[in-house]
Tab-separated table of C-alpha atoms in Angstrom:
chain	number	residue	atom	x	y	z
E	1	MET	CA	69.758	21.853	18.605
E	2	LYS	CA	72.531	22.468	21.938
E	3	ASN	CA	75.859	24.146	22.199
E	4	GLN	CA	77.624	21.179	22.922
E	5	TYR	CA	76.336	20.194	19.020
E	6	PHE	CA	78.792	22.900	17.590
E	7	GLY	CA	80.593	20.997	14.995
E	8	ASP	CA	79.745	18.069	14.902
E	9	ILE	CA	79.111	15.742	11.533
E	10	GLY	CA	75.447	17.550	12.204
E	11	ASP	CA	76.375	20.791	11.550
E	12	PHE	CA	78.574	20.365	8.612
E	13	SER	CA	76.116	18.699	6.829
E	14	LYS	CA	73.647	21.665	8.204
E	15	PHE	CA	75.269	24.647	6.779
E	16	LEU	CA	76.854	22.922	4.026
E	17	LEU	CA	73.183	22.749	2.774
E	18	ILE	CA	72.133	25.726	3.680
E	19	SER	CA	74.649	26.918	1.710
E	20	ALA	CA	73.999	25.443	-1.751
E	21	LEU	CA	70.870	27.594	-0.543
E	22	ILE	CA	72.506	30.815	-0.434
E	23	PRO	CA	72.449	31.191	-4.497
E	24	THR	CA	68.360	30.936	-4.101
E	25	GLY	CA	68.663	34.407	-3.251
E	26	LEU	CA	66.245	33.761	-1.128
E	27	LYS	CA	66.482	35.498	2.721
E	28	ILE	CA	67.297	32.964	4.924
E	29	GLY	CA	66.692	31.967	8.592
E	30	LEU	CA	67.432	29.670	10.860
E	31	ASN	CA	65.542	28.948	13.706
E	32	TRP	CA	68.434	26.710	15.931
E	33	TYR	CA	65.117	25.627	18.662
E	34	LEU	CA	68.380	25.700	20.857
E	35	THR	CA	68.096	24.039	24.472
E	36	LYS	CA	70.533	23.734	26.855
E	37	ASP	CA	73.218	21.613	27.154
E	38	ASP	CA	72.429	18.246	28.439
E	39	GLY	CA	76.193	17.207	29.492
E	40	LYS	CA	75.617	14.057	26.575
E	41	THR	CA	78.327	12.788	24.801
E	42	ASP	CA	76.347	14.015	21.868
E	43	GLY	CA	78.332	16.311	19.834
E	44	ARG	CA	81.344	13.547	19.871
E	45	HIS	CA	80.973	12.853	15.886
E	46	ILE	CA	84.095	15.966	15.725
E	47	ASP	CA	87.040	13.845	13.716
E	48	TYR	CA	85.247	14.027	10.750
E	49	LEU	CA	86.449	17.424	10.303
E	50	ASN	CA	90.355	15.530	10.057
E	51	LYS	CA	89.109	13.292	6.440
E	52	GLU	CA	90.142	14.096	2.952
E	53	GLU	CA	86.559	13.322	2.180
E	54	PHE	CA	85.466	16.261	3.857
E	55	LEU	CA	88.435	17.888	3.103
E	56	LYS	CA	87.439	17.758	-0.566
E	57	SER	CA	83.546	18.577	-0.317
E	58	ASP	CA	84.511	21.833	1.762
E	59	SER	CA	87.238	22.528	2.871
E	60	GLU	CA	86.628	26.020	3.965
E	61	LEU	CA	84.180	25.321	6.380
E	62	CYS	CA	86.190	22.287	7.189
E	63	GLN	CA	88.425	24.842	8.897
E	64	PHE	CA	86.255	27.358	10.477
E	65	LEU	CA	83.986	24.784	12.354
E	66	LYS	CA	87.457	23.395	13.352
E	67	GLY	CA	88.419	26.720	14.337
E	68	SER	CA	85.605	26.685	16.796
E	69	ILE	CA	86.237	24.012	18.343
E	70	GLU	CA	90.157	24.316	18.996
E	71	LYS	CA	89.375	28.155	20.621
E	72	GLY	CA	86.469	26.017	22.741
E	73	ARG	CA	83.941	28.117	21.096
E	74	ARG	CA	81.464	25.363	20.836
E	75	ASN	CA	77.877	27.874	20.762
E	76	ILE	CA	75.662	28.577	18.503
E	77	HIS	CA	76.763	32.225	18.068
E	78	GLU	CA	80.276	31.602	16.104
E	79	ALA	CA	77.727	30.603	13.424
E	80	ARG	CA	77.650	34.585	12.946
E	81	ALA	CA	81.199	34.709	12.388
E	82	PHE	CA	81.623	32.431	9.518
E	83	PRO	CA	80.913	34.468	6.109
E	84	ARG	CA	79.344	33.076	3.866
E	85	PHE	CA	76.371	33.447	6.374
E	86	SER	CA	76.841	36.859	6.193
E	87	GLN	CA	73.123	37.246	5.763
E	88	ILE	CA	71.745	34.558	7.116
E	89	ARG	CA	69.508	35.847	10.440
E	90	PHE	CA	69.268	33.482	12.921
E	91	PHE	CA	66.710	33.138	15.846
E	92	GLU	CA	68.892	32.192	19.143
E	93	ASP	CA	66.703	32.267	22.162
E	94	LEU	CA	66.298	29.115	24.893
E	95	LEU	CA	63.661	26.660	24.774
E	96	ASP	CA	63.122	26.093	27.955
E	97	LEU	CA	60.469	24.594	30.154
E	98	ASP	CA	61.613	23.251	32.797
E	99	GLU	CA	61.056	25.512	35.630
E	100	ILE	CA	57.942	24.900	35.146
E	101	SER	CA	56.262	22.528	36.425
E	102	SER	CA	53.831	19.913	34.999
E	103	ARG	CA	52.251	18.208	37.659
E	104	THR	CA	49.116	20.296	37.843
E	105	PRO	CA	46.075	21.945	35.064
E	106	GLN	CA	48.022	24.917	35.525
E	107	GLY	CA	51.404	24.309	35.216
E	108	ARG	CA	50.909	22.181	32.012
E	109	GLN	CA	48.356	25.426	30.088
E	110	GLU	CA	52.053	27.741	31.573
E	111	ARG	CA	54.278	25.293	29.602
E	112	ILE	CA	52.153	25.613	26.954
E	113	HIS	CA	51.520	29.237	26.942
E	114	ARG	CA	55.079	29.496	27.061
E	115	ARG	CA	56.575	27.710	23.656
E	116	GLU	CA	53.461	29.800	22.128
E	117	GLU	CA	55.345	32.978	23.923
E	118	TRP	CA	58.997	31.497	22.584
E	119	PHE	CA	57.470	30.733	18.729
E	120	SER	CA	55.673	33.821	18.770
E	121	LYS	CA	58.496	35.796	18.993
E	122	SER	CA	60.811	33.275	16.490
E	123	LEU	CA	57.565	34.433	13.424
E	124	MET	CA	58.457	37.860	14.843
E	125	GLN	CA	62.449	38.134	14.283
E	126	LEU	CA	62.161	36.256	11.423
E	127	SER	CA	59.298	37.652	9.484
E	128	ASP	CA	61.154	39.629	6.500
E	129	ARG	CA	63.069	36.303	5.332
E	130	ASP	CA	61.191	33.375	2.724
E	131	LEU	CA	62.436	30.529	3.771
E	132	ILE	CA	63.269	29.191	7.447
E	133	PHE	CA	65.569	26.674	8.747
E	134	CYS	CA	64.558	25.022	11.683
E	135	ASP	CA	67.002	22.197	13.642
E	136	PRO	CA	65.165	20.164	17.074
E	137	ASP	CA	67.389	18.204	18.499
E	138	ASN	CA	65.036	15.448	16.992
E	139	GLY	CA	62.959	16.728	15.210
E	140	ILE	CA	59.267	16.090	14.170
E	141	ALA	CA	57.140	15.398	17.672
E	142	ALA	CA	55.119	12.202	16.834
E	143	ARG	CA	51.792	12.973	16.554
E	144	LYS	CA	50.922	11.510	19.986
E	145	MET	CA	53.744	13.523	21.792
E	146	LYS	CA	52.438	15.865	24.335
E	147	PRO	CA	53.632	19.809	24.251
E	148	THR	CA	53.940	19.991	27.713
E	149	LEU	CA	56.405	16.779	28.451
E	150	LYS	CA	60.467	17.815	29.691
E	151	THR	CA	61.312	15.858	26.005
E	152	SER	CA	58.828	18.498	24.013
E	153	VAL	CA	61.652	21.181	23.227
E	154	LYS	CA	63.345	18.889	21.138
E	155	HIS	CA	61.018	18.574	18.462
E	156	ILE	CA	59.131	20.609	16.118
E	157	PHE	CA	55.102	19.528	16.161
E	158	GLN	CA	52.689	20.162	13.243
E	159	ASN	CA	50.723	22.822	14.270
E	160	GLU	CA	54.700	25.297	13.956
E	161	ILE	CA	54.881	24.126	10.551
E	162	GLU	CA	51.300	24.151	9.616
E	163	ASP	CA	51.536	28.249	11.204
E	164	MET	CA	54.957	28.991	9.106
E	165	LEU	CA	53.499	27.383	5.982
E	166	ASP	CA	49.981	29.156	6.628
E	167	ALA	CA	52.306	32.009	6.498
E	168	GLY	CA	54.450	31.781	3.224
E	169	PHE	CA	57.300	30.622	4.341
E	170	SER	CA	59.106	28.106	3.162
E	171	LEU	CA	61.301	25.614	5.130
E	172	VAL	CA	63.608	22.932	5.847
E	173	LEU	CA	63.147	20.901	8.893
E	174	TYR	CA	66.423	18.503	10.118
E	175	ASN	CA	64.868	15.438	11.199
E	176	HIS	CA	66.662	12.411	12.522
E	177	ARG	CA	65.799	9.264	11.484
E	178	ASP	CA	63.936	6.837	12.985
E	179	ARG	CA	64.028	3.159	13.518
E	180	GLN	CA	61.061	2.285	12.147
E	181	PRO	CA	60.771	0.501	9.048
E	182	GLU	CA	61.446	3.024	5.891
E	183	ALA	CA	57.944	2.645	4.497
E	184	ALA	CA	56.333	4.287	8.435
E	185	TYR	CA	58.330	6.240	8.224
E	186	LEU	CA	58.049	7.983	5.259
E	187	GLU	CA	54.165	7.990	5.961
E	188	LYS	CA	54.388	9.965	9.014
E	189	LEU	CA	56.411	12.932	6.669
E	190	ARG	CA	53.377	12.812	4.403
E	191	ASN	CA	51.705	13.933	7.432
E	192	ILE	CA	53.087	16.942	8.820
E	193	HIS	CA	50.959	19.513	6.612
E	194	THR	CA	47.944	19.435	5.159
E	195	LYS	CA	49.452	21.503	2.182
E	196	GLU	CA	50.285	18.645	-1.097
E	197	ASN	CA	48.515	20.846	-3.410
E	198	THR	CA	50.994	23.682	-3.392
E	199	ILE	CA	53.937	23.165	-0.781
E	200	GLU	CA	56.326	21.049	-3.042
E	201	THR	CA	57.805	18.374	-0.725
E	202	ARG	CA	61.273	16.814	-0.877
E	203	ILE	CA	63.592	14.999	1.376
E	204	ILE	CA	67.773	15.111	1.132
E	205	ARG	CA	69.734	11.940	3.640
E	206	PHE	CA	72.722	12.631	4.530
E	207	SER	CA	73.681	8.934	6.158
E	208	ARG	CA	77.526	9.687	7.559
E	209	TYR	CA	77.797	9.164	10.973
E	210	SER	CA	73.969	8.574	11.351
E	211	VAL	CA	71.084	8.644	9.424
E	212	ARG	CA	69.914	12.520	8.454
E	213	ASP	CA	66.932	14.145	7.222
E	214	TYR	CA	66.731	17.327	5.676
E	215	ILE	CA	62.527	17.750	5.222
E	216	PHE	CA	62.439	20.164	2.292
E	217	LEU	CA	58.182	21.737	2.114
E	218	ILE	CA	58.975	24.249	-0.677
E	219	GLN	CA	56.341	27.648	-1.544
E	220	ARG	CA	54.730	27.679	-5.088
E	221	ASP	CA	56.765	30.698	-6.124
E	222	HIS	CA	60.163	29.778	-4.500
E	223	GLN	CA	59.563	25.845	-6.106
E	224	GLU	CA	61.863	26.972	-9.506
E	225	ARG	CA	64.854	28.185	-7.461
E	226	VAL	CA	64.888	25.644	-4.207
E	227	SER	CA	64.510	22.560	-6.988
E	228	PHE	CA	67.819	23.921	-9.663
E	229	VAL	CA	69.915	24.639	-6.504
E	230	LEU	CA	69.502	21.301	-5.083
E	231	ASP	CA	69.477	19.328	-8.163
E	232	ARG	CA	72.456	20.795	-8.941
E	233	PHE	CA	74.382	20.444	-5.778
E	234	LEU	CA	72.978	16.577	-5.332
E	235	GLY	CA	74.487	16.044	-9.187
E	236	GLU	CA	78.245	17.486	-7.809
E	237	GLY	CA	80.179	14.343	-7.214
E	238	LYS	CA	81.734	15.318	-4.607
E	239	TRP	CA	78.580	14.741	-2.531
E	240	LYS	CA	77.681	11.344	-3.941
E	241	ASN	CA	78.240	9.232	-0.428
E	242	GLN	CA	77.619	12.086	1.882
E	243	PHE	CA	74.143	13.096	0.116
E	244	ARG	CA	71.570	11.795	-1.533
E	245	GLU	CA	67.794	11.929	-2.328
E	246	VAL	CA	64.795	10.408	-0.597
E	247	ALA	CA	61.567	9.534	-2.644
E	248	ILE	CA	58.719	11.445	-0.409
E	249	TYR	CA	56.654	8.591	-2.842
E	250	PRO	CA	58.377	5.814	-2.784
E	251	GLU	CA	56.690	5.227	-6.419
E	252	LYS	CA	58.403	8.133	-7.327
E	253	LYS	CA	62.054	8.043	-7.410
E	254	PRO	CA	64.130	11.184	-6.998
E	255	LYS	CA	65.530	12.607	-10.730
E	256	PRO	CA	69.217	10.618	-10.851
E	257	SER	CA	72.713	13.048	-10.121
E	258	SER	CA	74.060	14.180	-13.309
E	259	GLN	CA	76.387	11.517	-12.547
E	260	GLU	CA	74.038	8.349	-12.327
E	261	GLU	CA	72.182	9.712	-15.650
E	262	ARG	CA	75.635	9.704	-16.979
E	263	SER	CA	75.728	6.260	-17.309
E	264	LEU	CA	72.454	5.246	-18.413
């Protein structure tokens, strides 16, 4: 996440899902995986705020985000002012390795240590949460990606996912759909953790403007509550052109929405 993205279509989809999770009663944390603004045009998709489709979906959220943008407040701290999020805890520390050179073994080790410190602090600040929403710029790192690369800050790594699951958190991971064939892409998602016997995985896809996937990794104790609100959310007709579930195992099709069930 970058401050320059605040209020764009990605935030709209993310905040809708967080809103849907609030009735679970689970304590929710949001780790922004905040990185520095880069001056690029990413985050430009804000015209949706004037479109009837999105206003009908959640007018309160649209008006809040539109107001933040118009007042020049494209900053993650603005999320704290959204009344619906009064019980959400945010981890807002910047993840930045640029000042550390990666040209020497010592520098590369220092970059790893800096990230480990940042991650440990996030767990400490969110320690009383049940579910953590993680919002890296690009999503889940490829297995071959090194944590010392400049671009590594845009990703969440498998060891971080595993550590949070081991600590008992359910997770929602933002992941920008890459260009792999669907079968290879889903295979990557099936292998992001090693706890398939206790963790339920669900993928909720938002396909407006570009494809964004939200990967739900749900602890056993949370599965009933999270599945209930997700099924209800997906069953509401006003989301049908925005969100859909993608089966993590293609042979196991996701449950039909309530609207689909009525048509059977």
